[in-house]
Tab-separated table of C-alpha atoms in Angstrom:
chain	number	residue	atom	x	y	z
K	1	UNK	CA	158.342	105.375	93.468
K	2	UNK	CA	154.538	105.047	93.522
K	3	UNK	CA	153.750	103.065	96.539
K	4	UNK	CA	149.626	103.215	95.797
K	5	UNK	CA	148.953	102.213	92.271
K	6	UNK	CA	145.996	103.899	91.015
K	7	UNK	CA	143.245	100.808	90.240
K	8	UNK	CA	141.461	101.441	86.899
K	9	UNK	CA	137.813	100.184	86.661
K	10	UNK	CA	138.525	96.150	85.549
K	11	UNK	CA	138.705	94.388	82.337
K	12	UNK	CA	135.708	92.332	83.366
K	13	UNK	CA	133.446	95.555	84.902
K	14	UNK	CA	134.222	97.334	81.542
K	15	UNK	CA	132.962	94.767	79.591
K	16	UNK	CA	129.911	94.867	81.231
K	17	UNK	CA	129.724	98.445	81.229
K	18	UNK	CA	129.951	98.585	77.628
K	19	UNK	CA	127.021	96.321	76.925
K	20	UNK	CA	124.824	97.734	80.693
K	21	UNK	CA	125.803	100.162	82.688
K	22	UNK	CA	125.074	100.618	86.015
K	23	UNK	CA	122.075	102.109	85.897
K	24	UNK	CA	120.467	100.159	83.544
K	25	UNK	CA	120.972	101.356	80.405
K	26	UNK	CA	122.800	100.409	77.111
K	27	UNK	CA	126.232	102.480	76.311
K	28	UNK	CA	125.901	105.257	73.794
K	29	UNK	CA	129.173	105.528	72.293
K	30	UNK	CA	130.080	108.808	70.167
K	31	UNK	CA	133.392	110.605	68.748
K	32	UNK	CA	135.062	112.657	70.951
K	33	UNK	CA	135.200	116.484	69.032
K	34	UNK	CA	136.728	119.508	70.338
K	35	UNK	CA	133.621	121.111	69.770
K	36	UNK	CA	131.801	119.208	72.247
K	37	UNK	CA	129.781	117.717	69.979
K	38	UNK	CA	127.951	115.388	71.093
K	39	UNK	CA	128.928	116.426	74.770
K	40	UNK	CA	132.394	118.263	75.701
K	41	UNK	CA	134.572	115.478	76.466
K	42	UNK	CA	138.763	115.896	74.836
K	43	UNK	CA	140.655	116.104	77.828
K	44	UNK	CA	138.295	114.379	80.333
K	45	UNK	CA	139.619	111.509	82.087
K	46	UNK	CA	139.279	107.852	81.173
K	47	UNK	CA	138.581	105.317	83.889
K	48	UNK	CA	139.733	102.521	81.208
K	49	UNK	CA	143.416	103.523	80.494
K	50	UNK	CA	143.573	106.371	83.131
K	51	UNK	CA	144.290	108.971	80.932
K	52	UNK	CA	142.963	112.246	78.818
K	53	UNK	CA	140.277	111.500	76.380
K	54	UNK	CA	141.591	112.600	72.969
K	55	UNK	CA	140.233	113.655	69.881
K	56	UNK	CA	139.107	111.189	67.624
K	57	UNK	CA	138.586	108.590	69.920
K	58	UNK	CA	135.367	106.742	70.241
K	59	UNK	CA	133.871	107.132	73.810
K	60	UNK	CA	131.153	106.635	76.149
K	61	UNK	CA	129.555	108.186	79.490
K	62	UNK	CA	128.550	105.282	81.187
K	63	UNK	CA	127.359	105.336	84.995
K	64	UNK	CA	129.717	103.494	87.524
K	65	UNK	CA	129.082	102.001	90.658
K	66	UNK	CA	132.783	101.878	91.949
K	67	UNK	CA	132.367	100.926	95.995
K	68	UNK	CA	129.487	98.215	94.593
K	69	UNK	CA	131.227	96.146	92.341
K	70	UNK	CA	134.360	96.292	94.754
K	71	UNK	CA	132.131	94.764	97.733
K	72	UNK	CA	130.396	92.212	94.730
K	73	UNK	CA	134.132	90.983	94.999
K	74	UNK	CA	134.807	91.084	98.606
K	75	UNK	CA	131.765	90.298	100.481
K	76	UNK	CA	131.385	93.714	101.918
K	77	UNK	CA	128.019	95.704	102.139
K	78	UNK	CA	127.920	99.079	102.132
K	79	UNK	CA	124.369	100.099	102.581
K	80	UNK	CA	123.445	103.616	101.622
K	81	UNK	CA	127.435	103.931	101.111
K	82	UNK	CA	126.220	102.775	97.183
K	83	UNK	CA	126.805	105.272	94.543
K	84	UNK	CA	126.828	105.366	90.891
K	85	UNK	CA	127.772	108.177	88.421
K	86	UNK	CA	129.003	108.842	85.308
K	87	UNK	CA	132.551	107.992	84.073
K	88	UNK	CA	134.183	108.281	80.573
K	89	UNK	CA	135.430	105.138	79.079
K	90	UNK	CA	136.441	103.737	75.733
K	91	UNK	CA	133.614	102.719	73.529
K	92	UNK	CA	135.661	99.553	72.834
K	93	UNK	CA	138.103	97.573	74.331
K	94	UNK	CA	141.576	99.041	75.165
K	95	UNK	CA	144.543	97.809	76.744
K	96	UNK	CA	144.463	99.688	80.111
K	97	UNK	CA	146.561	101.909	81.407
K	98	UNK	CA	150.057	102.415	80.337
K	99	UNK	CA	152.659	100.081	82.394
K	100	UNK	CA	155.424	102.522	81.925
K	101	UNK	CA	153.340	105.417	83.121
K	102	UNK	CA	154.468	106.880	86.643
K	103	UNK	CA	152.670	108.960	89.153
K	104	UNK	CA	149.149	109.305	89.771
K	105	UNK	CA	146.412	109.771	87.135
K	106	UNK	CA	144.880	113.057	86.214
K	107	UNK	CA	147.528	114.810	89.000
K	108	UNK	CA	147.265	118.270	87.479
K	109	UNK	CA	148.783	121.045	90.208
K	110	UNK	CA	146.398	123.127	91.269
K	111	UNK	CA	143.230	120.218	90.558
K	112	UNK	CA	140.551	120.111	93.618
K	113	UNK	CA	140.678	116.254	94.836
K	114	UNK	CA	138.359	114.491	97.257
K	115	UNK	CA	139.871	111.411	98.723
K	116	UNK	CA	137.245	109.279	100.592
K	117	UNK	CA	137.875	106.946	102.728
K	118	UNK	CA	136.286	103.340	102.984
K	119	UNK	CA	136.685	100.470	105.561
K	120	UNK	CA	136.150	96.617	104.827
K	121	UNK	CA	132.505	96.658	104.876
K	122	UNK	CA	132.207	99.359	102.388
K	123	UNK	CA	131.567	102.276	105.077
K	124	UNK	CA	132.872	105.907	104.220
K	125	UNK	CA	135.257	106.063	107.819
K	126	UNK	CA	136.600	109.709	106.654
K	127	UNK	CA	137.792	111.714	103.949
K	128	UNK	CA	140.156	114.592	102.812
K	129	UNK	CA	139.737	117.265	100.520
K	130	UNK	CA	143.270	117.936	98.422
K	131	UNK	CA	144.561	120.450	96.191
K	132	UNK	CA	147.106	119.115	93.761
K	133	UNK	CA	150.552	120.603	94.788
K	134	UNK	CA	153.415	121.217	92.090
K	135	UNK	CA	154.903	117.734	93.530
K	136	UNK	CA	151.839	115.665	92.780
K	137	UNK	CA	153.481	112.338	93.384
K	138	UNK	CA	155.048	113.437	96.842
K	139	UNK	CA	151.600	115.385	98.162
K	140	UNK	CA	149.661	112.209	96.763
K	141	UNK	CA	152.064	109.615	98.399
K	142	UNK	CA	151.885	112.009	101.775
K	143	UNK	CA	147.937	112.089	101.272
K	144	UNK	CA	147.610	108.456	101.246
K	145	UNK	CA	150.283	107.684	104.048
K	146	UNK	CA	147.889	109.446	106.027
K	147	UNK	CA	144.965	107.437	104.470
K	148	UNK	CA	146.172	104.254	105.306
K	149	UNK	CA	147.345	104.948	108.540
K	150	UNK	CA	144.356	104.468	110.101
K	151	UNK	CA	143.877	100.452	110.290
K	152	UNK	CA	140.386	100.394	109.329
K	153	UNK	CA	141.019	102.050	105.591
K	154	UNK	CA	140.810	99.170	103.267
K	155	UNK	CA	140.441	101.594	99.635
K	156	UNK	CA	140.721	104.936	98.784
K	157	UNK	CA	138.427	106.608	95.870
K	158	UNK	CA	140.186	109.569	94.178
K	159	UNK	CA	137.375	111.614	92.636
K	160	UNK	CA	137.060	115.478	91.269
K	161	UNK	CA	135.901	117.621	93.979
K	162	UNK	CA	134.245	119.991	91.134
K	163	UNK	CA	131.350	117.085	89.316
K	164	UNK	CA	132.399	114.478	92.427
K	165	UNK	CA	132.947	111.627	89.640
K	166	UNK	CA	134.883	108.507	90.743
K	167	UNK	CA	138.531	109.002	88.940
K	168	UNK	CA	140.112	105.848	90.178
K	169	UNK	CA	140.647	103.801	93.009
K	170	UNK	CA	143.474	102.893	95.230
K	171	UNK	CA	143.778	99.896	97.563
K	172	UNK	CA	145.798	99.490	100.848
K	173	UNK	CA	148.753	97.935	99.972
């Protein structure tokens, strides 16, 4: 059982996303191609529907300011603790992630992992690097028992230790 639910980015953020991103600027949506045409993107995750981009589908790289909207919502201010980068979502709207799907996103053995740590104000209070083990779900479950046990962790971003982008977020529970 999956005690911390991976949080995609929300129906309402997306829509916004897909008109402005973060940064300003109007999405750019494109085919996915396997020959990376125009930019390498079939198997890259989604932030929408938390899975692997697949040919065909119509994308965008849009930049995301995860910890931001999250305090827009809570009242939190996280200072220089802002961030924004880019994150692959559907061009259009989709239905989010799968509810039958079980485990954690993108939890590919081996996969380098930075789990950072934020408090109620939006303050990084620690963070853990993490190599995917062959029992994802168990090492991810252990990873964010110890997460949570300290009082003052309120979220949890999961992001790719390799580029650093924002893969998805997970709340206390």
């Amino acid at each position: 059982m999956n005690r911390y639910p991976a949080r995609a980015i929300p129906a309402t953020a997306l829509k916004e996303l897909r008109a402005t991103d973060d940064a300003g600027r109007p999405m750019e949506p494109y085919t996915a191609r396997t020959d990376g045409v125009p930019l390498a993107c079939v198997g890259s995750p989604l932030r929408c529907c938390l899975r692997a981009i697949e040919e065909g589908e119509r994308v965008a790289l849009v930049s995301y300011a995860p910890l931001r909207r999250w305090a827009a919502g809570t009242g939190a201010a996280p200072g220089a603790y802002d961030e924004q980068g880019p994150v692959f979502i559907h061009a259009e709207e989709c239905p989010g992630p799968d509810p039958a799907a079980t485990g954690h996103p993108h939890a590919r053995a081996g996969a380098l992992r930075t789990l950072r740590r934020y408090d109620g104000r939006g303050r990084i209070v620690g963070g853990r690097y993490f190599e995917i083990p062959e029992d994802a779900a168990g090492g991810f479950e252990a990873a964010f028992d110890e997460a949570f046990a300290d009082p003052a962790v309120a979220l949890v971003h999961v992001r790719a230790l390799e580029y650093g982008c924002f893969l998805y977020e997970v709340r206390r529970p």
